XYZ file of C-alpha atoms in Angstrom:
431
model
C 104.637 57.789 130.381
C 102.795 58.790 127.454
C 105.301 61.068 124.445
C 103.391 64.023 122.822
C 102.587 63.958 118.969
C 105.466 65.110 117.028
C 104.359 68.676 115.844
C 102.248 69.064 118.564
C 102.845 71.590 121.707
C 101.871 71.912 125.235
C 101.650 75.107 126.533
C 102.619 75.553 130.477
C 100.900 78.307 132.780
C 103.903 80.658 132.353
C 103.899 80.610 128.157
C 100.379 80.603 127.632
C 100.016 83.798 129.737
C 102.384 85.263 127.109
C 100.408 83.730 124.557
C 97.008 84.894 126.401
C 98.572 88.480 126.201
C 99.806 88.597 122.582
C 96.570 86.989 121.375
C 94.435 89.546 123.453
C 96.927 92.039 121.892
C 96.032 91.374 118.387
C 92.481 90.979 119.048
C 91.700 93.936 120.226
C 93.420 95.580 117.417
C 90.743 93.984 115.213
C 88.025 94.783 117.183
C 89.061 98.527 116.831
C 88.191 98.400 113.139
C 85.152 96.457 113.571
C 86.181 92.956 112.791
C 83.290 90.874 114.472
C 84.365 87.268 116.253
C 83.580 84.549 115.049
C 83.115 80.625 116.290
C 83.947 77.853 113.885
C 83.931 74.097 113.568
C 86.867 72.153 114.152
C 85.717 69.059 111.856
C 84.700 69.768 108.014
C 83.902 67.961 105.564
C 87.174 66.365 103.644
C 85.360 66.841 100.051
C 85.221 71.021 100.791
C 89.008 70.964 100.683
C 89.348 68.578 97.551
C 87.046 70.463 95.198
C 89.478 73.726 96.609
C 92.643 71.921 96.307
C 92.582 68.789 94.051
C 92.440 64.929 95.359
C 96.154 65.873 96.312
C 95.398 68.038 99.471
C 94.345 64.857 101.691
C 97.683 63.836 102.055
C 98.189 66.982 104.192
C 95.256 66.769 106.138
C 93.983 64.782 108.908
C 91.042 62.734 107.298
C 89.543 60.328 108.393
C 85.494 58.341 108.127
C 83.397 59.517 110.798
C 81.189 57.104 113.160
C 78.820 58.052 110.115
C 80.550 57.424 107.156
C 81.068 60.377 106.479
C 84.987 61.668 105.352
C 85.761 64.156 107.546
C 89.371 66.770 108.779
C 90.597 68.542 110.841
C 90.465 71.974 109.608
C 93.914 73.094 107.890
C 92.461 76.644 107.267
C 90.166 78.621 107.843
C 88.954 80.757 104.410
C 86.837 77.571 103.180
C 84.929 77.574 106.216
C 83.909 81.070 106.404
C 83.421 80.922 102.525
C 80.953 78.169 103.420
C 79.554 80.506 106.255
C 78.989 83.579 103.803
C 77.198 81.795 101.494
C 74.553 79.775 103.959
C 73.362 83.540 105.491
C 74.922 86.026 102.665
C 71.114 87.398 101.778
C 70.805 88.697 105.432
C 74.457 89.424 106.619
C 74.743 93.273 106.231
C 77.936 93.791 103.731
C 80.923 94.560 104.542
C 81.004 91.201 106.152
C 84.443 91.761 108.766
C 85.109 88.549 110.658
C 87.582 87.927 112.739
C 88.549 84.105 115.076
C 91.478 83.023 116.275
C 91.788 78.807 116.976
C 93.867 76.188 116.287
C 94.564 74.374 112.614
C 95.647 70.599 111.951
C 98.221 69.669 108.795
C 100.152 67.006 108.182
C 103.447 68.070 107.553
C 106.954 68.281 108.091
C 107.936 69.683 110.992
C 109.927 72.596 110.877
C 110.981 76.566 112.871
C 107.262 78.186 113.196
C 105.499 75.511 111.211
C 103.591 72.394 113.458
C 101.107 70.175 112.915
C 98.958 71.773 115.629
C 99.282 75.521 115.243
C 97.159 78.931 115.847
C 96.235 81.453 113.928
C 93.992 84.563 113.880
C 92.388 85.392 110.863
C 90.403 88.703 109.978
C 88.832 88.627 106.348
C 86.064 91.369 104.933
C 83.868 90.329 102.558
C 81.320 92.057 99.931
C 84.136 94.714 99.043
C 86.307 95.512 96.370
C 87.456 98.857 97.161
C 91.621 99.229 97.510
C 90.148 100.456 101.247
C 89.361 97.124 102.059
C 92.850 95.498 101.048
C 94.141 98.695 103.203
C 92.776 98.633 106.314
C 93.436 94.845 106.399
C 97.267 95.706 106.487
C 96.632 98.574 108.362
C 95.280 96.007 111.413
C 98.115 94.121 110.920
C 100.360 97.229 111.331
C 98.499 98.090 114.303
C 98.499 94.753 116.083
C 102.498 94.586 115.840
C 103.075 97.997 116.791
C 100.604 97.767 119.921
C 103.263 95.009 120.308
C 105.759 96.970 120.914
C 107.449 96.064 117.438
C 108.398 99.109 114.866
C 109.256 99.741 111.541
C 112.838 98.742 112.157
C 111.445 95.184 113.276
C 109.280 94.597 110.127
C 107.752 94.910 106.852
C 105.219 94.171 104.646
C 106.345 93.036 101.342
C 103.332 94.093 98.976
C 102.397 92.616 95.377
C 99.461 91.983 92.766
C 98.708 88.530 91.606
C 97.134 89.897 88.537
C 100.074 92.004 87.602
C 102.521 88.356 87.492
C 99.530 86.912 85.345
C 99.804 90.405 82.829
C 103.260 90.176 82.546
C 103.317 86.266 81.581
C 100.871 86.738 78.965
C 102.339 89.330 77.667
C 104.953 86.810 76.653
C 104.595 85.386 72.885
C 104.656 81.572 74.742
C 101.666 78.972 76.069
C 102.362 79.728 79.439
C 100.743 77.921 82.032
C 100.212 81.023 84.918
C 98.680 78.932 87.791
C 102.225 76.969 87.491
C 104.540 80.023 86.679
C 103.421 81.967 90.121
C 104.033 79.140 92.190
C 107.265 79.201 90.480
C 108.181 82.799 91.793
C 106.535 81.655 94.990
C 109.380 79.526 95.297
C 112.025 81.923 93.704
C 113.335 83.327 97.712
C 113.687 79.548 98.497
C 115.646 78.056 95.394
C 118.749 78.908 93.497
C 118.083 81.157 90.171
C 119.262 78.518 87.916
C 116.425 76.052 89.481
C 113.649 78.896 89.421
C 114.543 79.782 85.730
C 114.070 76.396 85.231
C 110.493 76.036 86.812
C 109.583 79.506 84.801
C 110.956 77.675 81.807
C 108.911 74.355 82.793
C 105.770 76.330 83.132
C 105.734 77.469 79.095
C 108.737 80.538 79.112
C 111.518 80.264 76.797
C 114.910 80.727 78.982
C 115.475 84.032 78.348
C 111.982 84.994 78.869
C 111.953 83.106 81.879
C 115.430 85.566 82.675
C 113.193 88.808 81.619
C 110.539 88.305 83.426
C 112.579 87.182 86.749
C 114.810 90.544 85.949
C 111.403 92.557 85.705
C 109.790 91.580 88.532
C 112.908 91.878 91.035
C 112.731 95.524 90.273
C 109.783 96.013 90.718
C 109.493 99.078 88.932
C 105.602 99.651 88.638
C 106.281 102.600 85.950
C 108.176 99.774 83.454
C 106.127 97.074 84.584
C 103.045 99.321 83.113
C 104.729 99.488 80.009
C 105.756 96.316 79.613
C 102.475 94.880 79.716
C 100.478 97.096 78.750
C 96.521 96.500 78.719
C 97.480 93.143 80.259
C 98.626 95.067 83.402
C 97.249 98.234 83.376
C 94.252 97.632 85.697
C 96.129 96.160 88.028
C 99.089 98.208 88.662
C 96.471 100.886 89.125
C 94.866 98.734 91.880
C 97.753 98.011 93.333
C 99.280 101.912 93.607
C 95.299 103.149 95.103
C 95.774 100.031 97.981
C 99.469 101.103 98.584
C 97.909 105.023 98.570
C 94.849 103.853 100.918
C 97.597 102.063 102.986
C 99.714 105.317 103.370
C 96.717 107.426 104.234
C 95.685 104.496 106.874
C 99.146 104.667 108.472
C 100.503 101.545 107.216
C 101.972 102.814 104.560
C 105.527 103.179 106.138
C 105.723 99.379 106.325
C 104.963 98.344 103.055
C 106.994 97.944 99.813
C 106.067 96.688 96.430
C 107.732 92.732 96.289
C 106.463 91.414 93.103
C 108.532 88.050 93.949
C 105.456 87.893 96.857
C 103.165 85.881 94.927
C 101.179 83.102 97.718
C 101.063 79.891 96.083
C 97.100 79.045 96.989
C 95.459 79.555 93.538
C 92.325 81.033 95.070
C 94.254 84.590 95.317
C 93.615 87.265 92.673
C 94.331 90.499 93.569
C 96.453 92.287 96.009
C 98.639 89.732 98.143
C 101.077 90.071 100.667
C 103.092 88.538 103.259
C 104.776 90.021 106.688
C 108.383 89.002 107.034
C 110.879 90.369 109.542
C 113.309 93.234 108.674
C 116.581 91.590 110.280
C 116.245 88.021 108.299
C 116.803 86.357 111.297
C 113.442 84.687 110.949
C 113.229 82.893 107.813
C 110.074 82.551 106.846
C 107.023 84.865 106.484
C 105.571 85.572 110.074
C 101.900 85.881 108.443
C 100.054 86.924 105.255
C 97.035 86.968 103.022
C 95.458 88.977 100.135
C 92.476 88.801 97.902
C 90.430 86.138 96.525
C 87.277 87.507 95.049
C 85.825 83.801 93.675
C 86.006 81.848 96.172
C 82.420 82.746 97.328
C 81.023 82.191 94.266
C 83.257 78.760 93.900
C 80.801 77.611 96.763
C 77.869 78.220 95.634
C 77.299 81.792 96.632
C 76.582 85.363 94.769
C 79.850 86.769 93.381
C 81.328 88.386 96.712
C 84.731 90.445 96.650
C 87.185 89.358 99.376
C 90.432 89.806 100.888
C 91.567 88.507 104.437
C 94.723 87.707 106.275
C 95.887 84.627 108.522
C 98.604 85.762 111.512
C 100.703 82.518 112.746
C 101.061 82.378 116.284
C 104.593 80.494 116.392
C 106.032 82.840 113.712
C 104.505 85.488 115.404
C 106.089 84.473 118.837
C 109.732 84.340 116.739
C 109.638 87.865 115.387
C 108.852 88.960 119.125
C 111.531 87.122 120.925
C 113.895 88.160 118.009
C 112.859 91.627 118.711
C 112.765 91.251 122.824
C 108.836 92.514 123.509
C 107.921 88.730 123.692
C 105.667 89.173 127.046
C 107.134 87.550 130.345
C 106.451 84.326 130.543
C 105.822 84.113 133.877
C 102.718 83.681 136.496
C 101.086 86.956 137.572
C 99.259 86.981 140.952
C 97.993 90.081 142.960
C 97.233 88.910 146.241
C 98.024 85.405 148.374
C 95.404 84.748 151.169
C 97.881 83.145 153.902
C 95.824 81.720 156.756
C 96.850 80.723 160.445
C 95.028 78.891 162.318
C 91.097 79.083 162.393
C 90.712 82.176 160.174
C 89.139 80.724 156.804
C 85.745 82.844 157.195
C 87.839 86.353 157.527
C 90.283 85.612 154.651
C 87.724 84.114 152.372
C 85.538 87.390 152.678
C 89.277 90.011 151.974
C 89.263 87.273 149.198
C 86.225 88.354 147.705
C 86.260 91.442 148.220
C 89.489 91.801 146.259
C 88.752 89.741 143.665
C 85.054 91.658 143.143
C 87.531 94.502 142.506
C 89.032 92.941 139.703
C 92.130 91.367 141.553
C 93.584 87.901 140.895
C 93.541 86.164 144.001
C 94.957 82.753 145.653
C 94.448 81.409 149.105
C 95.363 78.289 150.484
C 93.329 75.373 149.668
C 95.847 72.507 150.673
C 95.731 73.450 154.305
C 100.029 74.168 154.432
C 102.157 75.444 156.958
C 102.927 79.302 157.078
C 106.828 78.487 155.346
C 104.920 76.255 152.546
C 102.686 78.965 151.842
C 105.095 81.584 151.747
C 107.290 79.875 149.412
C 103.840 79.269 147.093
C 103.007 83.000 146.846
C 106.599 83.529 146.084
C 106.317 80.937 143.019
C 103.266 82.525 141.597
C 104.703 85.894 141.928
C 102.290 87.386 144.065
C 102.713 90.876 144.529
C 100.831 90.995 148.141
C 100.607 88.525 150.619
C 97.907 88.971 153.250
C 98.427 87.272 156.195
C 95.662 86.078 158.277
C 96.540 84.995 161.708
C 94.643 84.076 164.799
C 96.553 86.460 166.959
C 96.303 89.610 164.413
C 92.717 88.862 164.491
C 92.480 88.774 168.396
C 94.219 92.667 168.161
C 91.676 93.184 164.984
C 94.142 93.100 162.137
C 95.531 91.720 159.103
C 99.246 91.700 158.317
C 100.000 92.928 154.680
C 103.721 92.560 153.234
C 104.936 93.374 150.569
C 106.762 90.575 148.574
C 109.557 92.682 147.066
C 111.112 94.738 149.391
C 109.872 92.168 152.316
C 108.352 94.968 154.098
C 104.956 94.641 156.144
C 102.704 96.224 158.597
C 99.421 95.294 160.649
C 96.051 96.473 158.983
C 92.731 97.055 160.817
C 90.921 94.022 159.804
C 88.248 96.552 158.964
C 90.075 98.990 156.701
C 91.523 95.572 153.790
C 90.412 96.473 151.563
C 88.186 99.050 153.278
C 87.085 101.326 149.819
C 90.337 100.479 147.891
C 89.987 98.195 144.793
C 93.767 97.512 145.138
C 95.445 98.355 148.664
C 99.316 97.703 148.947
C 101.780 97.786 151.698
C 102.286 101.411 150.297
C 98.589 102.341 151.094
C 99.000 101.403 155.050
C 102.878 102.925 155.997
C-alpha cells in the first residue's frame, strides 16, 4: 500500500460530483458576464516567481531542474501566468481582456482547515481597465456565483478596502515608514493580539501611539474622517473606493459589501481596491476567497502599462462556507437509467441504451455479465432512478419491464414504445 502526500486529496465519484456541480455553478456565473476560459500551463518557470516575490518564495514552491536544466514549479498562482499571457499577444487581444480558468495550484506549506498543498481555484481577472466598473462587476460575479449557490446575504460578506488609502494614511504620519511592511502588518492585525500588531506597526517606522492612531482609524473605517485625515494623500482614493462600492450597489452586489480597511492582502503587487469574502457566522476562519487590483504587474513583465483587477475563489474554503451553510450539493452518484439484461438480450438493451442516452440521459448497463440480484443491488448503489429490465421472456410477449426504483413499482412496456418519442420515459409515463 502506497500513503497519499500529506496535503494532497483524492476525490471519490460521490464528492467530485459535488465538486463537478459547484465548479459548473461558478462557471457559468462568469460566463454570464463574459469572462472567456482560459487553458494554462501547469509548469513555469521558477525565476517568474522570484523576480515577483524575492529569492524567498522558492521555499514555498515546488522547484525543481528540469530534464533540461532548466529551474522549473509547479504553479502556486495563477496572476503571473496570465500576466505573462497578456503581454506575449496584448497588441492583438481586444481590451477589456476578461479571463476566466479554474485548475489546480501546488505550495509548499503547512497544512491546515481549507489550505493544502494541492488545491483548486477559479480565477476571473479583466485586464486593460481602470474604471471602478471593472473592480464592480468582479464582486458582482462573485455575488452571483454564491447566491446561484443557494447562499444569501445572511451566509456572507464581502469585506471591502483600498490599498492606496492604508498607504495615504501612513504617510501622512511625520515618521520613515516603511508601507510595503506596515500593510502586511494590518494584514496580520485579525490574526494577532493588538499589543503584537502595534508592535509590527511600530517595527515598520510608527511611533507607538501613531501605530495606536492609525490602528484606531482604520477599525472605523469612517471614509468621511479618513478623508480628512489624510488629506491629498487619500483623497483620490477614497473617491475610488466610494464610485466601486456605488458601481457595486448599482450591479447588485452592493448589499454584501462593507468598507474593512483592516482587509489589506499581503501580496505587494495589489494597489487599488482589494477585498476578501469571509463568512458572516465566523464559523469558518479564514477568508473563503479574494482579490483586488494590481495595475503594474503587466508592465512589471515587460508589457504596456495595463490596468487590472481579478479575483481567485478557493475550492476547499469554498466547500466549508457551503457545508456550514447546508447547500453543499449531495454527494452522491446520480444515474437515470440501469440497462438490466436476462438472458440473450444484449442487442435490444444496447439500442433503449442509446436511444436514451442520445436524449441526454445517463445510462449504465451491465458489462460484467451478473446475475439479475447483483444487478439490482448495482443500480440501487448508483442511485438509478429507472431500471429497465430486459428479459428473454418480456421480449418473447414484445416488452420491456420498467420499475421504478423508489416506490418499487413496475409495469411491462411494448418493446416498441421505450423510449418510443420520449427523451425521458418513467414508470409514471406507462401506468
Amino acid at each position: 500500500m502506497y500513503d497519499r502526500l500529506k496535503g494532497f486529496r483524492d476525490f471519490y465519484p460521490g464528492e467530485m460530483s459535488a465538486r463537478r456541480e459547484v465548479v459548473d455553478t461558478v462557471e457559468t456565473a462568469a460566463a454570464r458576464y463574459g469572462f472567456r476560459e482560459i487553458g494554462t500551463p501547469h509548469l513555469e518557470r521558477t525565476q517568474m516567481y522570484v523576480d515577483k516575490s524575492g529569492e524567498e518564495i522558492v521555499e514555498e514552491l515546488y522547484a525543481f531542474e528540469d530534464k533540461g536544466g532548466r529551474e522549473v514549479t509547479l504553479t502556486p498562482e495563477l496572476t503571473p501566468t496570465v500576466a505573462r499571457m497578456v503581454v506575449a499577444k496584448q497588441q492583438a487581444l481586444s481590451k477589456p481582456i476578461k479571463w476566466v480558468s479554474t485548475r489546480p495550484f501546488w505550495r509548499y506549506e503547512q497544512v491546515q482547515q481549507g489550505r493544502f498543498r494541492e488545491f483548486y481555484q477559479t480565477n476571473a481577472d479583466i485586464f486593460g481597465s481602470s474604471e471602478p466598473e471593472a473592480d464592480a462587476e468582479i464582486l458582482a460575479f462573485c455575488a452571483d456565483a454564491l447566491t446561484d449557490l443557494g447562499l444569501t446575504a445572511d451566509d456572507f460578506e464581502f469585506r471591502v478596502s483600498h490599498r492606496d488609502i492604508l498607504g495615504g494614511l501612513l504617510r501622512s504620519f511625520d515618521a520613515d515608514v516603511d508601507v510595503a511592511d506596515a500593510v502586511r502588518a494590518v494584514d496580520k492585525s485579525e490574526k494577532v493580539e493588538r499589543e503584537e500588531y502595534l508592535g509590527l506597526l511600530s517595527d515598520a517606522g510608527l511611533s507607538y501611539d501613531q501605530a495606536g492612531e492609525f490602528a484606531d482609524l482604520i477599525d472605523r473605517g469612517d471614509l468621511d474622517e479618513i478623508a480628512e485625515f489624510g488629506g491629498d494623500n487619500v483623497e483620490a482614493a477614497v473617491e475610488n473606493l466610494r464610485n466601486v462600492l456605488a458601481a457595486a450597489d448599482d450591479f447588485g452586489a452592493g448589499e454584501f459589501c462593507e468598507v474593512s480597511l483592516s482587509t489589506a492582502r499581503g501580496l505587494d503587487y495589489y494597489t487599488g481596491v482589494v477585498f476578501e469574502c469571509f463568512d458572516s457566522t465566523g464559523d469558518v476562519s479564514r477568508a473563503t476567497f479574494g482579490g483586488g487590483r494590481y495595475d503594474d504587474l503587466i508592465e512589471s513583465f515587460g508589457g504596456q502599462p495595463t490596468p487590472a483587477v481579478g479575483v481567485g475563489i478557493g475550492g476547499a474554503t469554498l466547500q466549508l462556507l457551503c457545508q456550514r451553510a447546508g447547500v453543499w450539493p449531495e454527494e452522491e452518484l446520480a444515474t437515470d437509467y440501469y440497462l438490466l439484461t436476462v438472458g440473450d438480450t444484449r442487442a435490444v438493451a444496447s439500442d433503449i441504451a442509446r436511444d436514451l442516452r442520445a436524449a441526454g440521459n445517463v445510462v449504465e448497463a451491465d458489462v460484467s455479465d451478473r446475475s439479475f440480484g447483483a444487478q439490482m443491488s448495482y443500480a440501487d448503489s448508483v442511485n438509478a432512478d429507472t431500471v429497465v429490465i430486459v428479459g428473454e421472456r418480456d421480449l418473447e410477449n414484445g416488452e420491456v419491464t420498467v420499475k421504478d426504483m423508489a416506490s418499487g413499482d413496475q409495469t411491462t412496456v411494448p418493446v416498441d414504445d421505450f423510449p418510443g418519442d420520449r427523451d425521458a420515459p418513467t414508470y409514471e409515463d406507462y401506468e
